[in-house]
Amino acid sequence: DAKTTQPNSMESNEEEPVHLPCNHSTISGTDYIHWYRQLPSQGPEYVIHGLTSNVNNRMASLAIAEDRKSSTLILHRATLRDAAVYYCIPLVTGYALNFGKGTSLLVTP
Amino acid sequence: DTGVSQDPRHKITKRGQNVTFRCDPISEHNRLYWYRQTLGQGPEFLTYFQNEAQLEKSRLLSNRFSAERPKGSFSTLEIQRTEQGDSAMYLCASSLGVGEPSTEAFFGQGTRLTVV
């Protein structure tokens, strides 16, 4: 499995953009990069995923480095409800998610 | 459909007792996963079903743990002779598992087990 490195915690002000980095230098060419988040007392929820190109959805954007050794999850305007643990997960087809410890995001008003 | 449902939400049991948890996935999802999460850690994979077939088991799944998914619908996770180290949140997830290789997994709210 590809190993990931994420900061333990990050802090952001409400309504400001947040860039959550992830290093996955051992990722293979077929691993998709998934991001999930887990709000307090909730099960994880899917945020976004991509393979090579940058991706956008209603929740966030995913910027993938050209060499695919790193990616950045972008929350365009953080809200208090975005306070959660964010997990970056390289995923091979058909395999289960390997969560790691993630980044705990604190959003302050 | 209301999403992935887990029952019970909380379970307190005495050490040495057996417990069983149930997971009802989103209908038509053919993949079902079980995870365990302890305080301050990310979820850890336990096992995975494709329809009724159990395709992968983690080394974390000791011989006291058994999971089933009869008829490829709901799933049960049983822990025999519980130990205090089994205290954790047990999460279930399901996904379509067809089409694009990495489809979104939907998680339930989990069953919190406390072994006293």
PDB file of N, CA, C and O in Angstrom, chain B residues 10-61:
ATOM      1  N   HIS B  10     -25.014   1.512  20.378  1.00  0.00           N
ATOM      2  CA  HIS B  10     -24.131   1.372  21.530  1.00  0.00           C
ATOM      3  C   HIS B  10     -24.343  -0.012  22.133  1.00  0.00           C
ATOM      4  O   HIS B  10     -25.480  -0.507  22.158  1.00  0.00           O
ATOM      5  N   LYS B  11     -23.227  -0.589  22.615  1.00  0.00           N
ATOM      6  CA  LYS B  11     -23.324  -1.892  23.262  1.00  0.00           C
ATOM      7  C   LYS B  11     -22.309  -1.928  24.393  1.00  0.00           C
ATOM      8  O   LYS B  11     -21.114  -1.665  24.173  1.00  0.00           O
ATOM      9  N   ILE B  12     -22.788  -2.243  25.584  1.00  0.00           N
ATOM     10  CA  ILE B  12     -21.896  -2.460  26.720  1.00  0.00           C
ATOM     11  C   ILE B  12     -22.001  -3.929  27.084  1.00  0.00           C
ATOM     12  O   ILE B  12     -23.108  -4.449  27.250  1.00  0.00           O
ATOM     13  N   THR B  13     -20.868  -4.587  27.203  1.00  0.00           N
ATOM     14  CA  THR B  13     -20.889  -6.006  27.501  1.00  0.00           C
ATOM     15  C   THR B  13     -19.787  -6.341  28.504  1.00  0.00           C
ATOM     16  O   THR B  13     -18.806  -5.607  28.648  1.00  0.00           O
ATOM     17  N   LYS B  14     -19.979  -7.445  29.162  1.00  0.00           N
ATOM     18  CA  LYS B  14     -18.953  -7.888  30.102  1.00  0.00           C
ATOM     19  C   LYS B  14     -17.906  -8.712  29.370  1.00  0.00           C
ATOM     20  O   LYS B  14     -18.214  -9.437  28.407  1.00  0.00           O
ATOM     21  N   ARG B  15     -16.695  -8.607  29.844  1.00  0.00           N
ATOM     22  CA  ARG B  15     -15.592  -9.362  29.256  1.00  0.00           C
ATOM     23  C   ARG B  15     -15.946 -10.850  29.219  1.00  0.00           C
ATOM     24  O   ARG B  15     -16.466 -11.394  30.185  1.00  0.00           O
ATOM     25  N   GLY B  16     -15.690 -11.457  28.072  1.00  0.00           N
ATOM     26  CA  GLY B  16     -15.975 -12.882  27.922  1.00  0.00           C
ATOM     27  C   GLY B  16     -17.293 -13.193  27.242  1.00  0.00           C
ATOM     28  O   GLY B  16     -17.504 -14.329  26.800  1.00  0.00           O
ATOM     29  N   GLN B  17     -18.158 -12.192  27.141  1.00  0.00           N
ATOM     30  CA  GLN B  17     -19.440 -12.400  26.475  1.00  0.00           C
ATOM     31  C   GLN B  17     -19.273 -12.272  24.954  1.00  0.00           C
ATOM     32  O   GLN B  17     -18.313 -11.682  24.462  1.00  0.00           O
ATOM     33  N   ASN B  18     -20.232 -12.832  24.236  1.00  0.00           N
ATOM     34  CA  ASN B  18     -20.265 -12.699  22.780  1.00  0.00           C
ATOM     35  C   ASN B  18     -21.185 -11.541  22.401  1.00  0.00           C
ATOM     36  O   ASN B  18     -22.199 -11.305  23.072  1.00  0.00           O
ATOM     37  N   VAL B  19     -20.834 -10.831  21.350  1.00  0.00           N
ATOM     38  CA  VAL B  19     -21.687  -9.752  20.845  1.00  0.00           C
ATOM     39  C   VAL B  19     -21.819  -9.871  19.339  1.00  0.00           C
ATOM     40  O   VAL B  19     -20.921 -10.395  18.664  1.00  0.00           O
ATOM     41  N   THR B  20     -22.933  -9.405  18.823  1.00  0.00           N
ATOM     42  CA  THR B  20     -23.170  -9.412  17.373  1.00  0.00           C
ATOM     43  C   THR B  20     -23.709  -8.066  16.952  1.00  0.00           C
ATOM     44  O   THR B  20     -24.628  -7.537  17.578  1.00  0.00           O
ATOM     45  N   PHE B  21     -23.137  -7.535  15.878  1.00  0.00           N
ATOM     46  CA  PHE B  21     -23.582  -6.268  15.319  1.00  0.00           C
ATOM     47  C   PHE B  21     -24.166  -6.515  13.923  1.00  0.00           C
ATOM     48  O   PHE B  21     -23.716  -7.402  13.209  1.00  0.00           O
ATOM     49  N   ARG B  22     -25.093  -5.660  13.569  1.00  0.00           N
ATOM     50  CA  ARG B  22     -25.708  -5.796  12.255  1.00  0.00           C
ATOM     51  C   ARG B  22     -25.469  -4.548  11.426  1.00  0.00           C
ATOM     52  O   ARG B  22     -25.451  -3.429  11.948  1.00  0.00           O
ATOM     53  N   CYS B  23     -25.319  -4.747  10.130  1.00  0.00           N
ATOM     54  CA  CYS B  23     -25.177  -3.636   9.187  1.00  0.00           C
ATOM     55  C   CYS B  23     -26.111  -3.860   8.016  1.00  0.00           C
ATOM     56  O   CYS B  23     -26.082  -4.934   7.390  1.00  0.00           O
ATOM     57  N   ASP B  24     -26.921  -2.874   7.711  1.00  0.00           N
ATOM     58  CA  ASP B  24     -27.751  -2.899   6.514  1.00  0.00           C
ATOM     59  C   ASP B  24     -27.185  -1.891   5.523  1.00  0.00           C
ATOM     60  O   ASP B  24     -27.255  -0.675   5.764  1.00  0.00           O
ATOM     61  N   PRO B  25     -26.641  -2.367   4.424  1.00  0.00           N
ATOM     62  CA  PRO B  25     -26.020  -1.435   3.464  1.00  0.00           C
ATOM     63  C   PRO B  25     -27.093  -0.738   2.635  1.00  0.00           C
ATOM     64  O   PRO B  25     -28.284  -1.059   2.717  1.00  0.00           O
ATOM     65  N   ILE B  26     -26.663   0.186   1.837  1.00  0.00           N
ATOM     66  CA  ILE B  26     -27.564   0.808   0.867  1.00  0.00           C
ATOM     67  C   ILE B  26     -27.953  -0.266  -0.138  1.00  0.00           C
ATOM     68  O   ILE B  26     -27.092  -1.023  -0.622  1.00  0.00           O
ATOM     69  N   SER B  27     -29.235  -0.340  -0.429  1.00  0.00           N
ATOM     70  CA  SER B  27     -29.701  -1.396  -1.328  1.00  0.00           C
ATOM     71  C   SER B  27     -29.017  -1.248  -2.688  1.00  0.00           C
ATOM     72  O   SER B  27     -28.733  -0.145  -3.129  1.00  0.00           O
ATOM     73  N   GLU B  28     -28.731  -2.347  -3.308  1.00  0.00           N
ATOM     74  CA  GLU B  28     -28.041  -2.430  -4.606  1.00  0.00           C
ATOM     75  C   GLU B  28     -26.531  -2.236  -4.489  1.00  0.00           C
ATOM     76  O   GLU B  28     -25.822  -2.348  -5.483  1.00  0.00           O
ATOM     77  N   HIS B  29     -26.022  -1.916  -3.308  1.00  0.00           N
ATOM     78  CA  HIS B  29     -24.573  -1.865  -3.139  1.00  0.00           C
ATOM     79  C   HIS B  29     -24.061  -3.291  -2.959  1.00  0.00           C
ATOM     80  O   HIS B  29     -24.476  -3.997  -2.044  1.00  0.00           O
ATOM     81  N   ASN B  30     -23.141  -3.699  -3.824  1.00  0.00           N
ATOM     82  CA  ASN B  30     -22.684  -5.080  -3.709  1.00  0.00           C
ATOM     83  C   ASN B  30     -21.419  -5.223  -2.865  1.00  0.00           C
ATOM     84  O   ASN B  30     -21.020  -6.332  -2.521  1.00  0.00           O
ATOM     85  N   ARG B  31     -20.789  -4.125  -2.495  1.00  0.00           N
ATOM     86  CA  ARG B  31     -19.616  -4.223  -1.629  1.00  0.00           C
ATOM     87  C   ARG B  31     -19.964  -3.743  -0.229  1.00  0.00           C
ATOM     88  O   ARG B  31     -20.658  -2.731  -0.051  1.00  0.00           O
ATOM     89  N   LEU B  32     -19.457  -4.469   0.753  1.00  0.00           N
ATOM     90  CA  LEU B  32     -19.700  -4.120   2.151  1.00  0.00           C
ATOM     91  C   LEU B  32     -18.401  -4.301   2.927  1.00  0.00           C
ATOM     92  O   LEU B  32     -17.693  -5.295   2.760  1.00  0.00           O
ATOM     93  N   TYR B  33     -18.090  -3.313   3.763  1.00  0.00           N
ATOM     94  CA  TYR B  33     -16.832  -3.289   4.504  1.00  0.00           C
ATOM     95  C   TYR B  33     -17.112  -3.136   6.001  1.00  0.00           C
ATOM     96  O   TYR B  33     -18.052  -2.445   6.390  1.00  0.00           O
ATOM     97  N   TRP B  34     -16.263  -3.740   6.797  1.00  0.00           N
ATOM     98  CA  TRP B  34     -16.258  -3.497   8.237  1.00  0.00           C
ATOM     99  C   TRP B  34     -14.925  -2.867   8.625  1.00  0.00           C
ATOM    100  O   TRP B  34     -13.859  -3.306   8.164  1.00  0.00           O
ATOM    101  N   TYR B  35     -15.014  -1.857   9.499  1.00  0.00           N
ATOM    102  CA  TYR B  35     -13.834  -1.178  10.028  1.00  0.00           C
ATOM    103  C   TYR B  35     -13.963  -1.074  11.548  1.00  0.00           C
ATOM    104  O   TYR B  35     -15.063  -1.109  12.096  1.00  0.00           O
ATOM    105  N   ARG B  36     -12.821  -0.910  12.184  1.00  0.00           N
ATOM    106  CA  ARG B  36     -12.798  -0.655  13.622  1.00  0.00           C
ATOM    107  C   ARG B  36     -12.029   0.635  13.862  1.00  0.00           C
ATOM    108  O   ARG B  36     -11.004   0.885  13.222  1.00  0.00           O
ATOM    109  N   GLN B  37     -12.535   1.451  14.787  1.00  0.00           N
ATOM    110  CA  GLN B  37     -11.874   2.717  15.074  1.00  0.00           C
ATOM    111  C   GLN B  37     -11.756   2.911  16.580  1.00  0.00           C
ATOM    112  O   GLN B  37     -12.762   2.909  17.288  1.00  0.00           O
ATOM    113  N   THR B  38     -10.537   3.083  17.053  1.00  0.00           N
ATOM    114  CA  THR B  38     -10.301   3.400  18.456  1.00  0.00           C
ATOM    115  C   THR B  38     -10.034   4.894  18.592  1.00  0.00           C
ATOM    116  O   THR B  38      -9.737   5.588  17.606  1.00  0.00           O
ATOM    117  N   LEU B  39     -10.131   5.375  19.798  1.00  0.00           N
ATOM    118  CA  LEU B  39     -10.064   6.809  20.062  1.00  0.00           C
ATOM    119  C   LEU B  39      -8.770   7.423  19.539  1.00  0.00           C
ATOM    120  O   LEU B  39      -7.679   6.926  19.813  1.00  0.00           O
ATOM    121  N   GLY B  40      -8.900   8.481  18.750  1.00  0.00           N
ATOM    122  CA  GLY B  40      -7.731   9.195  18.257  1.00  0.00           C
ATOM    123  C   GLY B  40      -7.074   8.589  17.037  1.00  0.00           C
ATOM    124  O   GLY B  40      -6.080   9.124  16.540  1.00  0.00           O
ATOM    125  N   GLN B  41      -7.625   7.473  16.560  1.00  0.00           N
ATOM    126  CA  GLN B  41      -7.046   6.801  15.391  1.00  0.00           C
ATOM    127  C   GLN B  41      -8.023   6.833  14.232  1.00  0.00           C
ATOM    128  O   GLN B  41      -9.229   6.989  14.419  1.00  0.00           O
ATOM    129  N   GLY B  42      -7.485   6.667  13.031  1.00  0.00           N
ATOM    130  CA  GLY B  42      -8.352   6.518  11.878  1.00  0.00           C
ATOM    131  C   GLY B  42      -8.960   5.127  11.852  1.00  0.00           C
ATOM    132  O   GLY B  42      -8.481   4.212  12.517  1.00  0.00           O
ATOM    133  N   PRO B  43     -10.030   4.948  11.090  1.00  0.00           N
ATOM    134  CA  PRO B  43     -10.627   3.608  10.980  1.00  0.00           C
ATOM    135  C   PRO B  43      -9.634   2.602  10.404  1.00  0.00           C
ATOM    136  O   PRO B  43      -8.861   2.937   9.506  1.00  0.00           O
ATOM    137  N   GLU B  44      -9.685   1.372  10.940  1.00  0.00           N
ATOM    138  CA  GLU B  44      -8.823   0.295  10.457  1.00  0.00           C
ATOM    139  C   GLU B  44      -9.691  -0.763   9.778  1.00  0.00           C
ATOM    140  O   GLU B  44     -10.691  -1.212  10.341  1.00  0.00           O
ATOM    141  N   PHE B  45      -9.266  -1.180   8.615  1.00  0.00           N
ATOM    142  CA  PHE B  45     -10.012  -2.161   7.839  1.00  0.00           C
ATOM    143  C   PHE B  45     -10.014  -3.513   8.539  1.00  0.00           C
ATOM    144  O   PHE B  45      -8.986  -3.983   9.021  1.00  0.00           O
ATOM    145  N   LEU B  46     -11.185  -4.160   8.569  1.00  0.00           N
ATOM    146  CA  LEU B  46     -11.305  -5.501   9.128  1.00  0.00           C
ATOM    147  C   LEU B  46     -11.574  -6.542   8.049  1.00  0.00           C
ATOM    148  O   LEU B  46     -10.863  -7.538   7.939  1.00  0.00           O
ATOM    149  N   THR B  47     -12.640  -6.314   7.257  1.00  0.00           N
ATOM    150  CA  THR B  47     -13.002  -7.296   6.265  1.00  0.00           C
ATOM    151  C   THR B  47     -13.894  -6.680   5.202  1.00  0.00           C
ATOM    152  O   THR B  47     -14.431  -5.594   5.382  1.00  0.00           O
ATOM    153  N   TYR B  48     -14.067  -7.407   4.086  1.00  0.00           N
ATOM    154  CA  TYR B  48     -14.746  -6.860   2.923  1.00  0.00           C
ATOM    155  C   TYR B  48     -15.496  -7.980   2.199  1.00  0.00           C
ATOM    156  O   TYR B  48     -14.972  -9.083   2.038  1.00  0.00           O
ATOM    157  N   PHE B  49     -16.725  -7.675   1.789  1.00  0.00           N
ATOM    158  CA  PHE B  49     -17.556  -8.605   1.053  1.00  0.00           C
ATOM    159  C   PHE B  49     -17.878  -8.034  -0.323  1.00  0.00           C
ATOM    160  O   PHE B  49     -18.144  -6.850  -0.472  1.00  0.00           O
ATOM    161  N   GLN B  50     -17.858  -8.908  -1.300  1.00  0.00           N
ATOM    162  CA  GLN B  50     -18.407  -8.603  -2.619  1.00  0.00           C
ATOM    163  C   GLN B  50     -19.610  -9.535  -2.737  1.00  0.00           C
ATOM    164  O   GLN B  50     -19.463 -10.751  -2.839  1.00  0.00           O
ATOM    165  N   ASN B  51     -20.799  -8.940  -2.695  1.00  0.00           N
ATOM    166  CA  ASN B  51     -22.034  -9.734  -2.563  1.00  0.00           C
ATOM    167  C   ASN B  51     -21.906 -10.610  -1.310  1.00  0.00           C
ATOM    168  O   ASN B  51     -21.623 -10.071  -0.242  1.00  0.00           O
ATOM    169  N   GLU B  52     -22.096 -11.932  -1.432  1.00  0.00           N
ATOM    170  CA  GLU B  52     -22.031 -12.760  -0.218  1.00  0.00           C
ATOM    171  C   GLU B  52     -20.639 -13.309   0.048  1.00  0.00           C
ATOM    172  O   GLU B  52     -20.393 -13.928   1.084  1.00  0.00           O
ATOM    173  N   ALA B  53     -19.720 -13.083  -0.857  1.00  0.00           N
ATOM    174  CA  ALA B  53     -18.369 -13.632  -0.714  1.00  0.00           C
ATOM    175  C   ALA B  53     -17.461 -12.709   0.100  1.00  0.00           C
ATOM    176  O   ALA B  53     -17.326 -11.526  -0.219  1.00  0.00           O
ATOM    177  N   GLN B  54     -16.841 -13.286   1.120  1.00  0.00           N
ATOM    178  CA  GLN B  54     -15.888 -12.530   1.930  1.00  0.00           C
ATOM    179  C   GLN B  54     -14.533 -12.607   1.226  1.00  0.00           C
ATOM    180  O   GLN B  54     -13.879 -13.655   1.236  1.00  0.00           O
ATOM    181  N   LEU B  55     -14.094 -11.511   0.631  1.00  0.00           N
ATOM    182  CA  LEU B  55     -12.936 -11.539  -0.239  1.00  0.00           C
ATOM    183  C   LEU B  55     -11.626 -11.175   0.444  1.00  0.00           C
ATOM    184  O   LEU B  55     -10.559 -11.525  -0.060  1.00  0.00           O
ATOM    185  N   GLU B  56     -11.709 -10.459   1.524  1.00  0.00           N
ATOM    186  CA  GLU B  56     -10.467 -10.040   2.163  1.00  0.00           C
ATOM    187  C   GLU B  56     -10.684  -9.900   3.662  1.00  0.00           C
ATOM    188  O   GLU B  56     -11.725  -9.434   4.103  1.00  0.00           O
ATOM    189  N   LYS B  57      -9.695 -10.344   4.416  1.00  0.00           N
ATOM    190  CA  LYS B  57      -9.738 -10.201   5.874  1.00  0.00           C
ATOM    191  C   LYS B  57      -8.405  -9.642   6.354  1.00  0.00           C
ATOM    192  O   LYS B  57      -7.340 -10.124   5.957  1.00  0.00           O
ATOM    193  N   SER B  58      -8.473  -8.670   7.218  1.00  0.00           N
ATOM    194  CA  SER B  58      -7.258  -8.092   7.792  1.00  0.00           C
ATOM    195  C   SER B  58      -6.691  -9.025   8.853  1.00  0.00           C
ATOM    196  O   SER B  58      -7.417  -9.814   9.456  1.00  0.00           O
ATOM    197  N   ARG B  59      -5.396  -8.880   9.095  1.00  0.00           N
ATOM    198  CA  ARG B  59      -4.783  -9.645  10.194  1.00  0.00           C
ATOM    199  C   ARG B  59      -5.324  -9.191  11.543  1.00  0.00           C
ATOM    200  O   ARG B  59      -5.166  -9.873  12.546  1.00  0.00           O
ATOM    201  N   LEU B  60      -5.993  -8.021  11.550  1.00  0.00           N
ATOM    202  CA  LEU B  60      -6.620  -7.553  12.791  1.00  0.00           C
ATOM    203  C   LEU B  60      -7.812  -8.426  13.166  1.00  0.00           C
ATOM    204  O   LEU B  60      -8.246  -8.441  14.318  1.00  0.00           O
ATOM    205  N   LEU B  61      -8.347  -9.138  12.184  1.00  0.00           N
ATOM    206  CA  LEU B  61      -9.539  -9.946  12.412  1.00  0.00           C
ATOM    207  C   LEU B  61      -9.108 -11.291  12.991  1.00  0.00           C
ATOM    208  O   LEU B  61      -8.883 -12.255  12.257  1.00  0.00           O
TER     209      LEU B  61
END
